[in-house]
Amino acid sequence: MDAEEEGIRRRRRFGSLFAAVWAVYLIEPLRRGCELENPVARAYTLAVIVAFGACYIWSYWTLVRGSRPVGAAWPPDPGLRTVLIPLVAQTALILAAAVTLHSSVLSMSVYLASYIGFSAPVRLAIPLELALIVAFGVAPQLVTGRPPEWGLIQSIALAGFAVGGIRVILVRNHQLYLARKQLTELAVAEERLRVGRDVHDILGHSLTVITVKTELAQRLVDLDPDRAKTEMADVERLAREALAGVRTTVGGLREVSLAGELANARTALRAAEIAAELPDSDDLPIRHSVVFGWVLRESVTNVVRHSGAAHCRVRVTPTSIEVSDDGVGMSDSARTGSGLAGLRERVQATGGTFTLANRPEGGLRVLASFPATIKEPE
């Protein structure tokens, strides 16, 4: 049994129990029926009152028994017909009991008021409650020349108001449950997106450098075996670092810094035989270090993998980082790649502006900038 089916069963039980609790007040009409001297009238009255109690409980059970789609409002917002059919049945049984109990059955109208308050939305419940007050608390008394039954009118109004309040509480609680469920699903989706983006960025950069170094080692294996061994040792180190990075990223523990990515960029560009103009690692801004590190990582990965550039330049200020190259630039399809899309999301999520454009003199320019007053999230 799934959670939705179990929820439906709980609603059925709740509806039946809620009605059954109030059915205890039928003891008084039953007592009056037992006091009737005519055995036929007594049997008739008891049967009608028992039928009314069963109909009352059935009305609640019917209201909550239907399978509701996930996210639907509960208690359901029924139409006029859904409310009126059980209401008419209950009213008919009260009138049937009035044949023998006469005005004593007027107090049973409180059951109708409670059912209306629970089953009908406010726009429908108010006119129905007013009609009930007139039909049971005012009209019979006026016909017999007596003043209205103010106590009965008060009981009808209080029953409708109290049970209607319970309905509102149930609706609000259900809406709160749905809101919390939606927030939980959004948080899970956002976390999955973050982890996927981090893994892409880490593996994309590391595997690019590994590929470049492996190709270089293959060219040097006969020309310079010692250099080839050094490059393959770097490949092994990078592979281990990538594996560790994936593990810590999945665990939410991966930290990226501008200084660390600057060192990785220097290694990657040198392995790709791309001349690099990089800032001094001793003169780096502290603010925005993490997001700057991601920008540098993804940008250098694209330079090494796609640009065909001979030169790459990185400029860093306290509020911006710019990575440019003299390669072939980037096509429109590449602009919307998952790496750059994730990079844009990272920058914008921290209050920055991300710019990606081909340079007029050739090559690509990546710029992430932040207002001077923006504060980096902790």
mmCIF file of N, CA, C and O in Angstrom, residues 244-315:
data_model
loop_
_atom_site.group_PDB
_atom_site.id
_atom_site.type_symbol
_atom_site.label_atom_id
_atom_site.label_comp_id
_atom_site.label_asym_id
_atom_site.label_seq_id
_atom_site.Cartn_x
_atom_site.Cartn_y
_atom_site.Cartn_z
ATOM 1 N N ALA A 244 39.138 11.914 -6.005
ATOM 2 C CA ALA A 244 38.879 12.487 -4.680
ATOM 3 C C ALA A 244 37.911 13.660 -4.766
ATOM 4 O O ALA A 244 37.049 13.839 -3.899
ATOM 5 N N GLY A 245 38.058 14.455 -5.838
ATOM 6 C CA GLY A 245 37.151 15.595 -6.006
ATOM 7 C C GLY A 245 35.717 15.170 -6.186
ATOM 8 O O GLY A 245 34.795 15.771 -5.630
ATOM 9 N N VAL A 246 35.505 14.090 -6.974
ATOM 10 C CA VAL A 246 34.145 13.593 -7.171
ATOM 11 C C VAL A 246 33.568 13.084 -5.859
ATOM 12 O O VAL A 246 32.418 13.346 -5.513
ATOM 13 N N ARG A 247 34.381 12.354 -5.104
ATOM 14 C CA ARG A 247 33.890 11.822 -3.831
ATOM 15 C C ARG A 247 33.492 12.942 -2.875
ATOM 16 O O ARG A 247 32.429 12.902 -2.257
ATOM 17 N N THR A 248 34.342 13.948 -2.751
ATOM 18 C CA THR A 248 34.032 15.024 -1.812
ATOM 19 C C THR A 248 32.896 15.913 -2.318
ATOM 20 O O THR A 248 32.130 16.463 -1.528
ATOM 21 N N THR A 249 32.782 16.033 -3.645
ATOM 22 C CA THR A 249 31.680 16.829 -4.183
ATOM 23 C C THR A 249 30.346 16.167 -3.913
ATOM 24 O O THR A 249 29.384 16.815 -3.488
ATOM 25 N N VAL A 250 30.257 14.869 -4.146
ATOM 26 C CA VAL A 250 29.029 14.147 -3.869
ATOM 27 C C VAL A 250 28.663 14.256 -2.399
ATOM 28 O O VAL A 250 27.503 14.353 -2.022
ATOM 29 N N GLY A 251 29.666 14.300 -1.549
ATOM 30 C CA GLY A 251 29.421 14.465 -0.133
ATOM 31 C C GLY A 251 29.193 15.905 0.281
ATOM 32 O O GLY A 251 28.977 16.189 1.457
ATOM 33 N N GLY A 252 29.271 16.827 -0.639
ATOM 34 C CA GLY A 252 29.036 18.233 -0.326
ATOM 35 C C GLY A 252 30.218 18.896 0.355
ATOM 36 O O GLY A 252 30.069 19.956 0.963
ATOM 37 N N LEU A 253 31.418 18.287 0.254
ATOM 38 C CA LEU A 253 32.560 18.807 0.992
ATOM 39 C C LEU A 253 33.595 19.480 0.103
ATOM 40 O O LEU A 253 34.599 19.974 0.600
ATOM 41 N N ARG A 254 33.347 19.490 -1.184
ATOM 42 C CA ARG A 254 34.332 20.022 -2.123
ATOM 43 C C ARG A 254 34.414 21.530 -2.037
ATOM 44 O O ARG A 254 33.397 22.214 -2.071
ATOM 45 N N GLU A 255 35.605 22.052 -1.876
ATOM 46 C CA GLU A 255 35.817 23.487 -1.852
ATOM 47 C C GLU A 255 36.748 23.878 -2.995
ATOM 48 O O GLU A 255 37.750 23.220 -3.250
ATOM 49 N N VAL A 256 36.389 24.917 -3.683
ATOM 50 C CA VAL A 256 37.188 25.417 -4.796
ATOM 51 C C VAL A 256 37.675 26.804 -4.410
ATOM 52 O O VAL A 256 36.903 27.615 -3.886
ATOM 53 N N SER A 257 38.935 27.065 -4.668
ATOM 54 C CA SER A 257 39.497 28.387 -4.376
ATOM 55 C C SER A 257 40.199 28.904 -5.613
ATOM 56 O O SER A 257 40.648 28.136 -6.473
ATOM 57 N N LEU A 258 40.287 30.210 -5.700
ATOM 58 C CA LEU A 258 40.933 30.830 -6.854
ATOM 59 C C LEU A 258 42.412 30.475 -6.909
ATOM 60 O O LEU A 258 42.949 30.190 -7.980
ATOM 61 N N ALA A 259 43.088 30.469 -5.746
ATOM 62 C CA ALA A 259 44.524 30.150 -5.723
ATOM 63 C C ALA A 259 44.777 28.728 -6.211
ATOM 64 O O ALA A 259 45.698 28.478 -7.010
ATOM 65 N N GLY A 260 43.953 27.774 -5.743
ATOM 66 C CA GLY A 260 44.149 26.392 -6.171
ATOM 67 C C GLY A 260 43.878 26.203 -7.650
ATOM 68 O O GLY A 260 44.622 25.496 -8.345
ATOM 69 N N GLU A 261 42.817 26.842 -8.153
ATOM 70 C CA GLU A 261 42.500 26.709 -9.574
ATOM 71 C C GLU A 261 43.510 27.427 -10.453
ATOM 72 O O GLU A 261 43.721 27.048 -11.604
ATOM 73 N N LEU A 262 44.135 28.466 -9.900
ATOM 74 C CA LEU A 262 45.176 29.155 -10.662
ATOM 75 C C LEU A 262 46.373 28.240 -10.883
ATOM 76 O O LEU A 262 46.947 28.199 -11.986
ATOM 77 N N ALA A 263 46.714 27.488 -9.871
ATOM 78 C CA ALA A 263 47.818 26.528 -10.014
ATOM 79 C C ALA A 263 47.451 25.437 -11.011
ATOM 80 O O ALA A 263 48.279 25.030 -11.849
ATOM 81 N N ASN A 264 46.196 24.942 -10.926
ATOM 82 C CA ASN A 264 45.755 23.919 -11.885
ATOM 83 C C ASN A 264 45.727 24.457 -13.316
ATOM 84 O O ASN A 264 46.076 23.758 -14.269
ATOM 85 N N ALA A 265 45.311 25.720 -13.472
ATOM 86 C CA ALA A 265 45.275 26.325 -14.800
ATOM 87 C C ALA A 265 46.669 26.443 -15.383
ATOM 88 O O ALA A 265 46.887 26.197 -16.582
ATOM 89 N N ARG A 266 47.631 26.816 -14.543
ATOM 90 C CA ARG A 266 49.007 26.942 -15.027
ATOM 91 C C ARG A 266 49.519 25.596 -15.543
ATOM 92 O O ARG A 266 50.148 25.512 -16.609
ATOM 93 N N THR A 267 49.202 24.524 -14.806
ATOM 94 C CA THR A 267 49.624 23.182 -15.222
ATOM 95 C C THR A 267 48.934 22.750 -16.515
ATOM 96 O O THR A 267 49.569 22.219 -17.430
ATOM 97 N N ALA A 268 47.628 22.997 -16.595
ATOM 98 C CA ALA A 268 46.872 22.573 -17.767
ATOM 99 C C ALA A 268 47.316 23.315 -19.022
ATOM 100 O O ALA A 268 47.486 22.708 -20.094
ATOM 101 N N LEU A 269 47.511 24.610 -18.919
ATOM 102 C CA LEU A 269 47.903 25.397 -20.092
ATOM 103 C C LEU A 269 49.317 25.044 -20.541
ATOM 104 O O LEU A 269 49.605 24.995 -21.749
ATOM 105 N N ARG A 270 50.184 24.800 -19.570
ATOM 106 C CA ARG A 270 51.546 24.416 -19.946
ATOM 107 C C ARG A 270 51.555 23.072 -20.647
ATOM 108 O O ARG A 270 52.270 22.873 -21.641
ATOM 109 N N ALA A 271 50.736 22.123 -20.170
ATOM 110 C CA ALA A 271 50.665 20.813 -20.808
ATOM 111 C C ALA A 271 50.090 20.906 -22.212
ATOM 112 O O ALA A 271 50.481 20.142 -23.104
ATOM 113 N N ALA A 272 49.173 21.850 -22.434
ATOM 114 C CA ALA A 272 48.578 22.034 -23.761
ATOM 115 C C ALA A 272 49.434 22.926 -24.651
ATOM 116 O O ALA A 272 49.028 23.232 -25.780
ATOM 117 N N GLU A 273 50.584 23.342 -24.129
ATOM 118 C CA GLU A 273 51.512 24.206 -24.870
ATOM 119 C C GLU A 273 50.827 25.496 -25.294
ATOM 120 O O GLU A 273 50.952 25.953 -26.431
ATOM 121 N N ILE A 274 50.065 26.066 -24.379
ATOM 122 C CA ILE A 274 49.421 27.355 -24.579
ATOM 123 C C ILE A 274 50.100 28.373 -23.674
ATOM 124 O O ILE A 274 50.190 28.157 -22.454
ATOM 125 N N ALA A 275 50.582 29.433 -24.254
ATOM 126 C CA ALA A 275 51.244 30.464 -23.467
ATOM 127 C C ALA A 275 50.223 31.108 -22.530
ATOM 128 O O ALA A 275 49.128 31.493 -22.951
ATOM 129 N N ALA A 276 50.582 31.235 -21.251
ATOM 130 C CA ALA A 276 49.635 31.719 -20.251
ATOM 131 C C ALA A 276 50.130 33.008 -19.627
ATOM 132 O O ALA A 276 51.302 33.144 -19.292
ATOM 133 N N GLU A 277 49.224 33.950 -19.488
ATOM 134 C CA GLU A 277 49.490 35.191 -18.763
ATOM 135 C C GLU A 277 48.556 35.199 -17.549
ATOM 136 O O GLU A 277 47.372 35.521 -17.657
ATOM 137 N N LEU A 278 49.094 34.824 -16.395
ATOM 138 C CA LEU A 278 48.305 34.621 -15.193
ATOM 139 C C LEU A 278 48.705 35.615 -14.109
ATOM 140 O O LEU A 278 49.856 36.056 -14.050
ATOM 141 N N PRO A 279 47.783 35.977 -13.243
ATOM 142 C CA PRO A 279 48.127 36.904 -12.155
ATOM 143 C C PRO A 279 48.996 36.228 -11.106
ATOM 144 O O PRO A 279 49.067 34.998 -11.023
ATOM 145 N N ASP A 280 49.640 37.034 -10.309
ATOM 146 C CA ASP A 280 50.477 36.534 -9.234
ATOM 147 C C ASP A 280 49.588 35.902 -8.163
ATOM 148 O O ASP A 280 48.602 36.499 -7.727
ATOM 149 N N SER A 281 49.917 34.690 -7.753
ATOM 150 C CA SER A 281 49.102 33.993 -6.751
ATOM 151 C C SER A 281 49.139 34.660 -5.385
ATOM 152 O O SER A 281 48.314 34.353 -4.522
ATOM 153 N N ASP A 282 50.096 35.583 -5.171
ATOM 154 C CA ASP A 282 50.172 36.278 -3.884
ATOM 155 C C ASP A 282 49.290 37.528 -3.844
ATOM 156 O O ASP A 282 49.185 38.160 -2.793
ATOM 157 N N ASP A 283 48.701 37.868 -4.971
ATOM 158 C CA ASP A 283 47.918 39.111 -5.040
ATOM 159 C C ASP A 283 46.513 38.816 -5.559
ATOM 160 O O ASP A 283 46.049 39.397 -6.532
ATOM 161 N N LEU A 284 45.832 37.895 -4.872
ATOM 162 C CA LEU A 284 44.500 37.499 -5.287
ATOM 163 C C LEU A 284 43.456 38.014 -4.297
ATOM 164 O O LEU A 284 43.719 38.062 -3.085
ATOM 165 N N PRO A 285 42.267 38.401 -4.791
ATOM 166 C CA PRO A 285 41.220 38.880 -3.874
ATOM 167 C C PRO A 285 40.665 37.733 -3.031
ATOM 168 O O PRO A 285 40.600 36.591 -3.477
ATOM 169 N N ILE A 286 40.278 38.060 -1.822
ATOM 170 C CA ILE A 286 39.688 37.057 -0.932
ATOM 171 C C ILE A 286 38.202 36.884 -1.233
ATOM 172 O O ILE A 286 37.682 35.773 -1.251
ATOM 173 N N ARG A 287 37.521 38.008 -1.457
ATOM 174 C CA ARG A 287 36.100 37.945 -1.770
ATOM 175 C C ARG A 287 35.875 37.276 -3.124
ATOM 176 O O ARG A 287 36.674 37.413 -4.044
ATOM 177 N N HIS A 288 34.823 36.512 -3.224
ATOM 178 C CA HIS A 288 34.428 35.832 -4.459
ATOM 179 C C HIS A 288 35.448 34.780 -4.882
ATOM 180 O O HIS A 288 35.474 34.376 -6.044
ATOM 181 N N SER A 289 36.270 34.312 -3.942
ATOM 182 C CA SER A 289 37.318 33.363 -4.317
ATOM 183 C C SER A 289 36.737 32.071 -4.880
ATOM 184 O O SER A 289 37.251 31.522 -5.862
ATOM 185 N N VAL A 290 35.661 31.598 -4.281
ATOM 186 C CA VAL A 290 35.092 30.319 -4.717
ATOM 187 C C VAL A 290 34.509 30.428 -6.124
ATOM 188 O O VAL A 290 34.827 29.631 -7.013
ATOM 189 N N VAL A 291 33.660 31.426 -6.344
ATOM 190 C CA VAL A 291 33.030 31.547 -7.663
ATOM 191 C C VAL A 291 34.065 31.915 -8.727
ATOM 192 O O VAL A 291 33.990 31.441 -9.872
ATOM 193 N N PHE A 292 35.065 32.719 -8.368
ATOM 194 C CA PHE A 292 36.148 33.014 -9.304
ATOM 195 C C PHE A 292 36.902 31.734 -9.666
ATOM 196 O O PHE A 292 37.323 31.546 -10.812
ATOM 197 N N GLY A 293 37.087 30.859 -8.671
ATOM 198 C CA GLY A 293 37.762 29.590 -8.943
ATOM 199 C C GLY A 293 36.997 28.737 -9.937
ATOM 200 O O GLY A 293 37.584 28.138 -10.845
ATOM 201 N N TRP A 294 35.638 28.702 -9.801
ATOM 202 C CA TRP A 294 34.834 27.940 -10.758
ATOM 203 C C TRP A 294 34.903 28.551 -12.149
ATOM 204 O O TRP A 294 34.957 27.827 -13.158
ATOM 205 N N VAL A 295 34.865 29.877 -12.225
ATOM 206 C CA VAL A 295 34.955 30.538 -13.524
ATOM 207 C C VAL A 295 36.283 30.204 -14.198
ATOM 208 O O VAL A 295 36.328 29.880 -15.394
ATOM 209 N N LEU A 296 37.359 30.282 -13.443
ATOM 210 C CA LEU A 296 38.671 29.991 -13.999
ATOM 211 C C LEU A 296 38.769 28.533 -14.434
ATOM 212 O O LEU A 296 39.292 28.226 -15.510
ATOM 213 N N ARG A 297 38.259 27.621 -13.608
ATOM 214 C CA ARG A 297 38.315 26.199 -13.934
ATOM 215 C C ARG A 297 37.595 25.903 -15.254
ATOM 216 O O ARG A 297 38.154 25.278 -16.163
ATOM 217 N N GLU A 298 36.342 26.336 -15.387
ATOM 218 C CA GLU A 298 35.567 26.027 -16.578
ATOM 219 C C GLU A 298 36.119 26.753 -17.808
ATOM 220 O O GLU A 298 36.139 26.186 -18.911
ATOM 221 N N SER A 299 36.566 27.985 -17.640
ATOM 222 C CA SER A 299 37.079 28.755 -18.774
ATOM 223 C C SER A 299 38.364 28.147 -19.323
ATOM 224 O O SER A 299 38.538 28.014 -20.548
ATOM 225 N N VAL A 300 39.276 27.770 -18.430
ATOM 226 C CA VAL A 300 40.533 27.162 -18.881
ATOM 227 C C VAL A 300 40.270 25.806 -19.523
ATOM 228 O O VAL A 300 40.911 25.428 -20.516
ATOM 229 N N THR A 301 39.306 25.067 -18.989
ATOM 230 C CA THR A 301 38.939 23.795 -19.604
ATOM 231 C C THR A 301 38.486 24.004 -21.039
ATOM 232 O O THR A 301 38.873 23.259 -21.954
ATOM 233 N N ASN A 302 37.679 25.023 -21.281
ATOM 234 C CA ASN A 302 37.214 25.321 -22.635
ATOM 235 C C ASN A 302 38.347 25.785 -23.532
ATOM 236 O O ASN A 302 38.384 25.468 -24.723
ATOM 237 N N VAL A 303 39.280 26.562 -22.973
ATOM 238 C CA VAL A 303 40.430 27.014 -23.761
ATOM 239 C C VAL A 303 41.258 25.824 -24.218
ATOM 240 O O VAL A 303 41.629 25.710 -25.397
ATOM 241 N N VAL A 304 41.527 24.907 -23.297
ATOM 242 C CA VAL A 304 42.364 23.752 -23.621
ATOM 243 C C VAL A 304 41.650 22.805 -24.579
ATOM 244 O O VAL A 304 42.240 22.272 -25.511
ATOM 245 N N ARG A 305 40.357 22.634 -24.374
ATOM 246 C CA ARG A 305 39.628 21.612 -25.125
ATOM 247 C C ARG A 305 39.155 22.108 -26.491
ATOM 248 O O ARG A 305 39.163 21.355 -27.462
ATOM 249 N N HIS A 306 38.700 23.353 -26.576
ATOM 250 C CA HIS A 306 37.975 23.787 -27.776
ATOM 251 C C HIS A 306 38.628 24.936 -28.550
ATOM 252 O O HIS A 306 38.330 25.107 -29.720
ATOM 253 N N SER A 307 39.453 25.739 -27.915
ATOM 254 C CA SER A 307 39.789 27.029 -28.524
ATOM 255 C C SER A 307 40.807 26.939 -29.653
ATOM 256 O O SER A 307 40.750 27.717 -30.601
ATOM 257 N N GLY A 308 41.762 26.003 -29.539
ATOM 258 C CA GLY A 308 42.871 25.998 -30.490
ATOM 259 C C GLY A 308 43.746 27.231 -30.349
ATOM 260 O O GLY A 308 44.401 27.670 -31.310
ATOM 261 N N ALA A 309 43.760 27.826 -29.151
ATOM 262 C CA ALA A 309 44.480 29.076 -28.915
ATOM 263 C C ALA A 309 45.958 28.826 -28.684
ATOM 264 O O ALA A 309 46.391 27.745 -28.292
ATOM 265 N N ALA A 310 46.751 29.875 -28.929
ATOM 266 C CA ALA A 310 48.181 29.850 -28.618
ATOM 267 C C ALA A 310 48.486 30.659 -27.374
ATOM 268 O O ALA A 310 49.575 30.539 -26.803
ATOM 269 N N HIS A 311 47.537 31.473 -26.957
ATOM 270 C CA HIS A 311 47.776 32.348 -25.819
ATOM 271 C C HIS A 311 46.482 32.493 -25.007
ATOM 272 O O HIS A 311 45.389 32.621 -25.580
ATOM 273 N N CYS A 312 46.632 32.484 -23.698
ATOM 274 C CA CYS A 312 45.494 32.661 -22.800
ATOM 275 C C CYS A 312 45.872 33.680 -21.726
ATOM 276 O O CYS A 312 46.960 33.609 -21.150
ATOM 277 N N ARG A 313 44.951 34.596 -21.440
ATOM 278 C CA ARG A 313 45.228 35.655 -20.471
ATOM 279 C C ARG A 313 44.133 35.656 -19.402
ATOM 280 O O ARG A 313 42.952 35.595 -19.706
ATOM 281 N N VAL A 314 44.563 35.744 -18.154
ATOM 282 C CA VAL A 314 43.650 35.790 -17.029
ATOM 283 C C VAL A 314 43.900 37.069 -16.244
ATOM 284 O O VAL A 314 45.036 37.340 -15.844
ATOM 285 N N ARG A 315 42.847 37.844 -16.060
ATOM 286 C CA ARG A 315 42.926 39.070 -15.280
ATOM 287 C C ARG A 315 41.943 38.982 -14.115
ATOM 288 O O ARG A 315 40.781 38.627 -14.297
#
